[in-house]
């Protein structure tokens, strides 16, 4: 019940296309859902995060869609660029904080020029 | 300054060595974390310090010993490690253990030979 299931494992998109990564969870006590971006040899960096009281949050080209009833959330990257090529992790935690983040297994995104 | 600084960036140690990893943040954050990340896997939580006190130990073997000398510094002392302990060790911090964004350092790439 503590798991966050992430798909796909890898994703190849053409420049300018839309990248979509999906996550699902079981624990209804989760109330904070961040997405992290990690480049090779670097630590993860927070990209965007959402709480269950909203269904969508947009920051620039990045959008999180959240479906509370389905216990699913997804990351959409519009106008994908080669510089977006990285590994993306969804995560979830309880009590609104990052104390015990439960990470998905990650999606390696490759954006071809 | 939104940086978490980790040193060294790379470390190679023998199984009989003793070494330490260091982490520093100057954001006034009161919670600091050690994560372990194996290749192509998500970060796994090891330890959480909240207000300089150890609040979470995720059943980590005693060959890993954390220390929090003050609110800005976090160390991880390593002793008698095994080759399977080779990984990227990430430090992170948050404003308080129930607050949101976790800031990660670049990590220390540890190789045990």
PDB file of C-alpha atoms in Angstrom:
ATOM      1  CA  UNK A   1       0.000   0.000   0.000  1.00  0.00           C
ATOM      2  CA  UNK A   2       3.039   2.211   0.343  1.00  0.00           C
ATOM      3  CA  UNK A   3       3.947   1.791  -3.318  1.00  0.00           C
ATOM      4  CA  UNK A   4       3.747   4.311  -6.088  1.00  0.00           C
ATOM      5  CA  UNK A   5       3.593   2.636  -9.493  1.00  0.00           C
ATOM      6  CA  UNK A   6       5.121   4.578 -12.349  1.00  0.00           C
ATOM      7  CA  UNK A   7       4.931   3.983 -16.084  1.00  0.00           C
ATOM      8  CA  UNK A   8       6.384   3.803 -18.611  1.00  0.00           C
ATOM      9  CA  UNK A   9       9.876   2.744 -17.595  1.00  0.00           C
ATOM     10  CA  UNK A  10      11.313   4.543 -20.620  1.00  0.00           C
ATOM     11  CA  UNK A  11       9.928   6.989 -23.129  1.00  0.00           C
ATOM     12  CA  UNK A  12      11.251   8.334 -26.414  1.00  0.00           C
ATOM     13  CA  UNK A  13       9.666  11.479 -27.814  1.00  0.00           C
ATOM     14  CA  UNK A  14      10.464  13.718 -30.743  1.00  0.00           C
ATOM     15  CA  UNK A  15      11.350  17.336 -30.144  1.00  0.00           C
ATOM     16  CA  UNK A  16       8.197  19.389 -29.867  1.00  0.00           C
ATOM     17  CA  UNK A  17       6.070  16.426 -28.849  1.00  0.00           C
ATOM     18  CA  UNK A  18       4.202  15.782 -25.609  1.00  0.00           C
ATOM     19  CA  UNK A  19       5.722  13.507 -22.981  1.00  0.00           C
ATOM     20  CA  UNK A  20       3.310  11.824 -20.601  1.00  0.00           C
ATOM     21  CA  UNK A  21       4.323   9.866 -17.502  1.00  0.00           C
ATOM     22  CA  UNK A  22       1.768   8.215 -15.263  1.00  0.00           C
ATOM     23  CA  UNK A  23       1.727   7.241 -11.605  1.00  0.00           C
ATOM     24  CA  UNK A  24      -0.764   5.402  -9.437  1.00  0.00           C
ATOM     25  CA  UNK A  25      -0.981   4.910  -5.691  1.00  0.00           C
ATOM     26  CA  UNK A  26      -3.057   2.949  -3.214  1.00  0.00           C
ATOM     27  CA  UNK A  27      -2.610   4.741   0.095  1.00  0.00           C
ATOM     28  CA  UNK A  28      -5.350   7.354   0.419  1.00  0.00           C
ATOM     29  CA  UNK A  29      -3.394   8.999   3.239  1.00  0.00           C
ATOM     30  CA  UNK A  30      -0.929  10.384   0.691  1.00  0.00           C
ATOM     31  CA  UNK A  31      -1.518  14.100   0.357  1.00  0.00           C
ATOM     32  CA  UNK A  32       1.549  15.506  -1.397  1.00  0.00           C
ATOM     33  CA  UNK A  33       2.643  14.437  -4.879  1.00  0.00           C
ATOM     34  CA  UNK A  34       5.899  15.861  -6.228  1.00  0.00           C
ATOM     35  CA  UNK A  35       7.716  15.128  -9.448  1.00  0.00           C
ATOM     36  CA  UNK A  36      11.497  15.112  -9.481  1.00  0.00           C
ATOM     37  CA  UNK A  37      13.829  15.438 -12.457  1.00  0.00           C
ATOM     38  CA  UNK A  38      17.258  13.863 -12.310  1.00  0.00           C
ATOM     39  CA  UNK A  39      20.088  14.270 -14.779  1.00  0.00           C
ATOM     40  CA  UNK A  40      22.929  11.729 -14.847  1.00  0.00           C
ATOM     41  CA  UNK A  41      25.400  12.300 -12.027  1.00  0.00           C
ATOM     42  CA  UNK A  42      23.155  14.849 -10.323  1.00  0.00           C
ATOM     43  CA  UNK A  43      20.739  14.771  -7.445  1.00  0.00           C
ATOM     44  CA  UNK A  44      16.982  14.913  -8.043  1.00  0.00           C
ATOM     45  CA  UNK A  45      15.474  18.381  -8.356  1.00  0.00           C
ATOM     46  CA  UNK A  46      11.847  19.218  -7.648  1.00  0.00           C
ATOM     47  CA  UNK A  47      10.030  19.965 -10.873  1.00  0.00           C
ATOM     48  CA  UNK A  48       6.449  20.491  -9.790  1.00  0.00           C
ATOM     49  CA  UNK A  49       4.168  19.251  -7.010  1.00  0.00           C
ATOM     50  CA  UNK A  50       0.456  19.003  -6.342  1.00  0.00           C
ATOM     51  CA  UNK A  51      -1.908  18.429  -3.438  1.00  0.00           C
ATOM     52  CA  UNK A  52      -5.182  16.479  -3.719  1.00  0.00           C
ATOM     53  CA  UNK A  53      -7.379  19.560  -3.409  1.00  0.00           C
ATOM     54  CA  UNK A  54      -6.632  20.563  -7.028  1.00  0.00           C
ATOM     55  CA  UNK A  55      -6.982  18.540 -10.212  1.00  0.00           C
ATOM     56  CA  UNK A  56      -4.325  20.250 -12.268  1.00  0.00           C
ATOM     57  CA  UNK A  57      -1.272  22.416 -11.793  1.00  0.00           C
ATOM     58  CA  UNK A  58       0.738  24.005 -14.551  1.00  0.00           C
ATOM     59  CA  UNK A  59       4.196  25.535 -14.450  1.00  0.00           C
ATOM     60  CA  UNK A  60       5.506  26.560 -17.823  1.00  0.00           C
ATOM     61  CA  UNK A  61       5.656  23.507 -20.081  1.00  0.00           C
ATOM     62  CA  UNK A  62       5.058  21.114 -17.177  1.00  0.00           C
ATOM     63  CA  UNK A  63       1.584  20.124 -16.002  1.00  0.00           C
ATOM     64  CA  UNK A  64       0.457  17.695 -13.313  1.00  0.00           C
ATOM     65  CA  UNK A  65      -2.993  16.179 -13.706  1.00  0.00           C
ATOM     66  CA  UNK A  66      -4.454  14.601 -10.581  1.00  0.00           C
ATOM     67  CA  UNK A  67      -7.390  12.196 -10.374  1.00  0.00           C
ATOM     68  CA  UNK A  68      -8.210  11.627  -6.729  1.00  0.00           C
ATOM     69  CA  UNK A  69     -10.968   9.073  -7.300  1.00  0.00           C
ATOM     70  CA  UNK A  70      -8.753   6.970  -9.542  1.00  0.00           C
ATOM     71  CA  UNK A  71      -5.720   7.521  -7.309  1.00  0.00           C
ATOM     72  CA  UNK A  72      -3.649   8.485 -10.291  1.00  0.00           C
ATOM     73  CA  UNK A  73      -1.546  11.455 -11.286  1.00  0.00           C
ATOM     74  CA  UNK A  74       0.464  12.239 -14.356  1.00  0.00           C
ATOM     75  CA  UNK A  75       3.123  14.584 -15.659  1.00  0.00           C
ATOM     76  CA  UNK A  76       2.720  16.177 -19.059  1.00  0.00           C
ATOM     77  CA  UNK A  77       5.676  17.898 -20.704  1.00  0.00           C
ATOM     78  CA  UNK A  78       4.525  20.047 -23.582  1.00  0.00           C
ATOM     79  CA  UNK A  79       6.831  20.983 -26.471  1.00  0.00           C
ATOM     80  CA  UNK A  80       9.432  18.505 -25.220  1.00  0.00           C
ATOM     81  CA  UNK A  81      13.039  19.555 -25.762  1.00  0.00           C
ATOM     82  CA  UNK A  82      16.296  17.568 -25.898  1.00  0.00           C
ATOM     83  CA  UNK A  83      17.281  19.318 -22.665  1.00  0.00           C
ATOM     84  CA  UNK A  84      14.329  17.605 -20.979  1.00  0.00           C
ATOM     85  CA  UNK A  85      16.064  14.239 -21.459  1.00  0.00           C
ATOM     86  CA  UNK A  86      16.429  12.952 -17.915  1.00  0.00           C
ATOM     87  CA  UNK A  87      14.942  10.485 -15.477  1.00  0.00           C
ATOM     88  CA  UNK A  88      11.673  11.552 -13.895  1.00  0.00           C
ATOM     89  CA  UNK A  89      10.443  10.251 -10.562  1.00  0.00           C
ATOM     90  CA  UNK A  90       6.977  10.688  -9.189  1.00  0.00           C
ATOM     91  CA  UNK A  91       6.635  10.518  -5.430  1.00  0.00           C
ATOM     92  CA  UNK A  92       4.055  10.689  -2.683  1.00  0.00           C
ATOM     93  CA  UNK A  93       4.045  11.425   1.003  1.00  0.00           C
ATOM     94  CA  UNK A  94       1.694  11.900   3.908  1.00  0.00           C
ATOM     95  CA  UNK A  95       0.949  14.810   6.160  1.00  0.00           C
ATOM     96  CA  UNK A  96       1.850  17.298   3.499  1.00  0.00           C
ATOM     97  CA  UNK A  97       5.565  16.914   3.821  1.00  0.00           C
ATOM     98  CA  UNK A  98       8.664  15.374   2.329  1.00  0.00           C
ATOM     99  CA  UNK A  99       9.708  13.450   5.430  1.00  0.00           C
ATOM    100  CA  UNK A 100       9.058  10.024   3.959  1.00  0.00           C
ATOM    101  CA  UNK A 101       8.799  10.364   0.238  1.00  0.00           C
ATOM    102  CA  UNK A 102       7.738   7.177  -1.523  1.00  0.00           C
ATOM    103  CA  UNK A 103       9.238   7.256  -4.991  1.00  0.00           C
ATOM    104  CA  UNK A 104       8.067   5.598  -8.166  1.00  0.00           C
ATOM    105  CA  UNK A 105      10.649   3.548 -10.034  1.00  0.00           C
ATOM    106  CA  UNK A 106      11.408   6.300 -12.509  1.00  0.00           C
ATOM    107  CA  UNK A 107      10.973   7.003 -16.207  1.00  0.00           C
ATOM    108  CA  UNK A 108      13.911   7.631 -18.461  1.00  0.00           C
ATOM    109  CA  UNK A 109      12.847  10.232 -21.000  1.00  0.00           C
ATOM    110  CA  UNK A 110      14.774  10.730 -24.212  1.00  0.00           C
ATOM    111  CA  UNK A 111      13.802  13.616 -26.470  1.00  0.00           C
ATOM    112  CA  UNK A 112      15.242  13.258 -29.943  1.00  0.00           C
ATOM    113  CA  UNK A 113      16.193  16.401 -31.859  1.00  0.00           C
TER     114      UNK A 113
ATOM    115  CA  UNK B   1      21.172  30.138  -1.596  1.00  0.00           C
ATOM    116  CA  UNK B   2      19.133  27.027  -2.295  1.00  0.00           C
ATOM    117  CA  UNK B   3      22.060  24.630  -2.388  1.00  0.00           C
ATOM    118  CA  UNK B   4      22.814  21.450  -0.578  1.00  0.00           C
ATOM    119  CA  UNK B   5      26.536  20.805  -0.889  1.00  0.00           C
ATOM    120  CA  UNK B   6      27.984  17.320  -0.603  1.00  0.00           C
ATOM    121  CA  UNK B   7      31.625  16.324  -0.373  1.00  0.00           C
ATOM    122  CA  UNK B   8      33.400  14.461  -1.742  1.00  0.00           C
ATOM    123  CA  UNK B   9      31.774  14.029  -5.145  1.00  0.00           C
ATOM    124  CA  UNK B  10      33.484  10.679  -5.663  1.00  0.00           C
ATOM    125  CA  UNK B  11      34.925   8.243  -3.149  1.00  0.00           C
ATOM    126  CA  UNK B  12      36.630   4.893  -3.577  1.00  0.00           C
ATOM    127  CA  UNK B  13      37.238   2.956  -0.387  1.00  0.00           C
ATOM    128  CA  UNK B  14      38.351  -0.475   0.638  1.00  0.00           C
ATOM    129  CA  UNK B  15      36.245  -2.741   2.761  1.00  0.00           C
ATOM    130  CA  UNK B  16      38.444  -2.116   5.815  1.00  0.00           C
ATOM    131  CA  UNK B  17      38.537   1.671   5.468  1.00  0.00           C
ATOM    132  CA  UNK B  18      36.716   4.281   7.499  1.00  0.00           C
ATOM    133  CA  UNK B  19      35.499   7.330   5.633  1.00  0.00           C
ATOM    134  CA  UNK B  20      32.911  10.072   6.038  1.00  0.00           C
ATOM    135  CA  UNK B  21      30.517  11.802   3.706  1.00  0.00           C
ATOM    136  CA  UNK B  22      29.645  15.414   4.419  1.00  0.00           C
ATOM    137  CA  UNK B  23      26.587  17.504   3.650  1.00  0.00           C
ATOM    138  CA  UNK B  24      25.987  21.191   4.268  1.00  0.00           C
ATOM    139  CA  UNK B  25      23.053  23.542   3.722  1.00  0.00           C
ATOM    140  CA  UNK B  26      22.643  27.217   4.569  1.00  0.00           C
ATOM    141  CA  UNK B  27      18.925  27.574   3.925  1.00  0.00           C
ATOM    142  CA  UNK B  28      18.018  27.439   7.600  1.00  0.00           C
ATOM    143  CA  UNK B  29      16.386  24.058   7.040  1.00  0.00           C
ATOM    144  CA  UNK B  30      15.769  22.020  10.177  1.00  0.00           C
ATOM    145  CA  UNK B  31      15.397  18.570   8.673  1.00  0.00           C
ATOM    146  CA  UNK B  32      18.135  16.710   6.823  1.00  0.00           C
ATOM    147  CA  UNK B  33      18.126  13.346   5.124  1.00  0.00           C
ATOM    148  CA  UNK B  34      20.423  10.651   3.771  1.00  0.00           C
ATOM    149  CA  UNK B  35      19.259   8.655   0.771  1.00  0.00           C
ATOM    150  CA  UNK B  36      20.962   5.820  -1.086  1.00  0.00           C
ATOM    151  CA  UNK B  37      20.441   5.465  -4.816  1.00  0.00           C
ATOM    152  CA  UNK B  38      21.521   2.485  -6.874  1.00  0.00           C
ATOM    153  CA  UNK B  39      21.838   2.743 -10.644  1.00  0.00           C
ATOM    154  CA  UNK B  40      18.512   3.049 -12.451  1.00  0.00           C
ATOM    155  CA  UNK B  41      16.604   2.952  -9.151  1.00  0.00           C
ATOM    156  CA  UNK B  42      14.802   5.597  -7.123  1.00  0.00           C
ATOM    157  CA  UNK B  43      16.367   7.084  -3.996  1.00  0.00           C
ATOM    158  CA  UNK B  44      15.846   5.032  -0.839  1.00  0.00           C
ATOM    159  CA  UNK B  45      15.541   6.814   2.470  1.00  0.00           C
ATOM    160  CA  UNK B  46      18.182   5.877   5.046  1.00  0.00           C
ATOM    161  CA  UNK B  47      18.039   8.448   7.859  1.00  0.00           C
ATOM    162  CA  UNK B  48      16.134  11.572   8.835  1.00  0.00           C
ATOM    163  CA  UNK B  49      17.342  14.198  11.282  1.00  0.00           C
ATOM    164  CA  UNK B  50      14.779  16.644  12.552  1.00  0.00           C
ATOM    165  CA  UNK B  51      15.996  19.567  14.651  1.00  0.00           C
ATOM    166  CA  UNK B  52      19.378  17.830  14.943  1.00  0.00           C
ATOM    167  CA  UNK B  53      17.875  14.667  16.398  1.00  0.00           C
ATOM    168  CA  UNK B  54      17.656  11.355  14.587  1.00  0.00           C
ATOM    169  CA  UNK B  55      13.973  10.794  13.918  1.00  0.00           C
ATOM    170  CA  UNK B  56      14.007   8.001  11.348  1.00  0.00           C
ATOM    171  CA  UNK B  57      16.413   5.126  10.766  1.00  0.00           C
ATOM    172  CA  UNK B  58      15.124   2.895   7.999  1.00  0.00           C
ATOM    173  CA  UNK B  59      16.756  -0.223   9.441  1.00  0.00           C
ATOM    174  CA  UNK B  60      20.118   0.740   7.987  1.00  0.00           C
ATOM    175  CA  UNK B  61      23.094  -1.540   8.870  1.00  0.00           C
ATOM    176  CA  UNK B  62      25.318  -0.194  11.645  1.00  0.00           C
ATOM    177  CA  UNK B  63      28.253   0.117   9.240  1.00  0.00           C
ATOM    178  CA  UNK B  64      26.510   3.382   8.284  1.00  0.00           C
ATOM    179  CA  UNK B  65      26.545   5.882  11.138  1.00  0.00           C
ATOM    180  CA  UNK B  66      24.909   9.298  10.727  1.00  0.00           C
ATOM    181  CA  UNK B  67      25.811  12.387  12.691  1.00  0.00           C
ATOM    182  CA  UNK B  68      24.288  15.857  12.793  1.00  0.00           C
ATOM    183  CA  UNK B  69      26.785  18.222  14.486  1.00  0.00           C
ATOM    184  CA  UNK B  70      24.520  21.238  13.971  1.00  0.00           C
ATOM    185  CA  UNK B  71      21.492  22.321  11.972  1.00  0.00           C
ATOM    186  CA  UNK B  72      23.577  23.036   8.863  1.00  0.00           C
ATOM    187  CA  UNK B  73      25.739  19.933   8.755  1.00  0.00           C
ATOM    188  CA  UNK B  74      25.099  16.258   8.277  1.00  0.00           C
ATOM    189  CA  UNK B  75      27.706  13.525   8.147  1.00  0.00           C
ATOM    190  CA  UNK B  76      27.564   9.866   7.231  1.00  0.00           C
ATOM    191  CA  UNK B  77      30.366   7.786   8.709  1.00  0.00           C
ATOM    192  CA  UNK B  78      31.228   4.631   6.810  1.00  0.00           C
ATOM    193  CA  UNK B  79      33.036   1.605   8.191  1.00  0.00           C
ATOM    194  CA  UNK B  80      33.565  -1.953   6.970  1.00  0.00           C
ATOM    195  CA  UNK B  81      31.385  -1.487   3.922  1.00  0.00           C
ATOM    196  CA  UNK B  82      30.623  -4.156   1.382  1.00  0.00           C
ATOM    197  CA  UNK B  83      30.883  -3.895  -2.436  1.00  0.00           C
ATOM    198  CA  UNK B  84      27.079  -3.931  -2.615  1.00  0.00           C
ATOM    199  CA  UNK B  85      27.078  -0.635  -0.693  1.00  0.00           C
ATOM    200  CA  UNK B  86      28.472   1.059  -3.789  1.00  0.00           C
ATOM    201  CA  UNK B  87      25.894   3.661  -4.793  1.00  0.00           C
ATOM    202  CA  UNK B  88      25.122   7.358  -5.080  1.00  0.00           C
ATOM    203  CA  UNK B  89      24.545   8.764  -1.598  1.00  0.00           C
ATOM    204  CA  UNK B  90      22.274  11.768  -1.586  1.00  0.00           C
ATOM    205  CA  UNK B  91      21.735  14.326   1.111  1.00  0.00           C
ATOM    206  CA  UNK B  92      18.549  16.378   1.197  1.00  0.00           C
ATOM    207  CA  UNK B  93      17.017  19.042   3.403  1.00  0.00           C
ATOM    208  CA  UNK B  94      13.596  20.510   4.072  1.00  0.00           C
ATOM    209  CA  UNK B  95      12.494  23.521   6.049  1.00  0.00           C
ATOM    210  CA  UNK B  96      10.937  21.281   8.688  1.00  0.00           C
ATOM    211  CA  UNK B  97      10.086  17.635   8.677  1.00  0.00           C
ATOM    212  CA  UNK B  98       6.461  18.319   7.790  1.00  0.00           C
ATOM    213  CA  UNK B  99       7.200  20.964   5.208  1.00  0.00           C
ATOM    214  CA  UNK B 100       7.227  20.445   1.523  1.00  0.00           C
ATOM    215  CA  UNK B 101      10.038  20.799  -1.009  1.00  0.00           C
ATOM    216  CA  UNK B 102      13.048  18.598  -0.448  1.00  0.00           C
ATOM    217  CA  UNK B 103      16.288  20.028  -1.824  1.00  0.00           C
ATOM    218  CA  UNK B 104      18.826  17.393  -2.852  1.00  0.00           C
ATOM    219  CA  UNK B 105      22.567  17.649  -3.115  1.00  0.00           C
ATOM    220  CA  UNK B 106      24.502  16.330  -6.115  1.00  0.00           C
ATOM    221  CA  UNK B 107      25.431  13.217  -4.223  1.00  0.00           C
ATOM    222  CA  UNK B 108      28.612  11.306  -3.470  1.00  0.00           C
ATOM    223  CA  UNK B 109      29.373   8.462  -5.852  1.00  0.00           C
ATOM    224  CA  UNK B 110      30.758   5.760  -3.565  1.00  0.00           C
ATOM    225  CA  UNK B 111      32.633   2.722  -4.829  1.00  0.00           C
ATOM    226  CA  UNK B 112      33.612   0.009  -2.370  1.00  0.00           C
ATOM    227  CA  UNK B 113      36.426  -2.233  -3.576  1.00  0.00           C
TER     228      UNK B 113
END
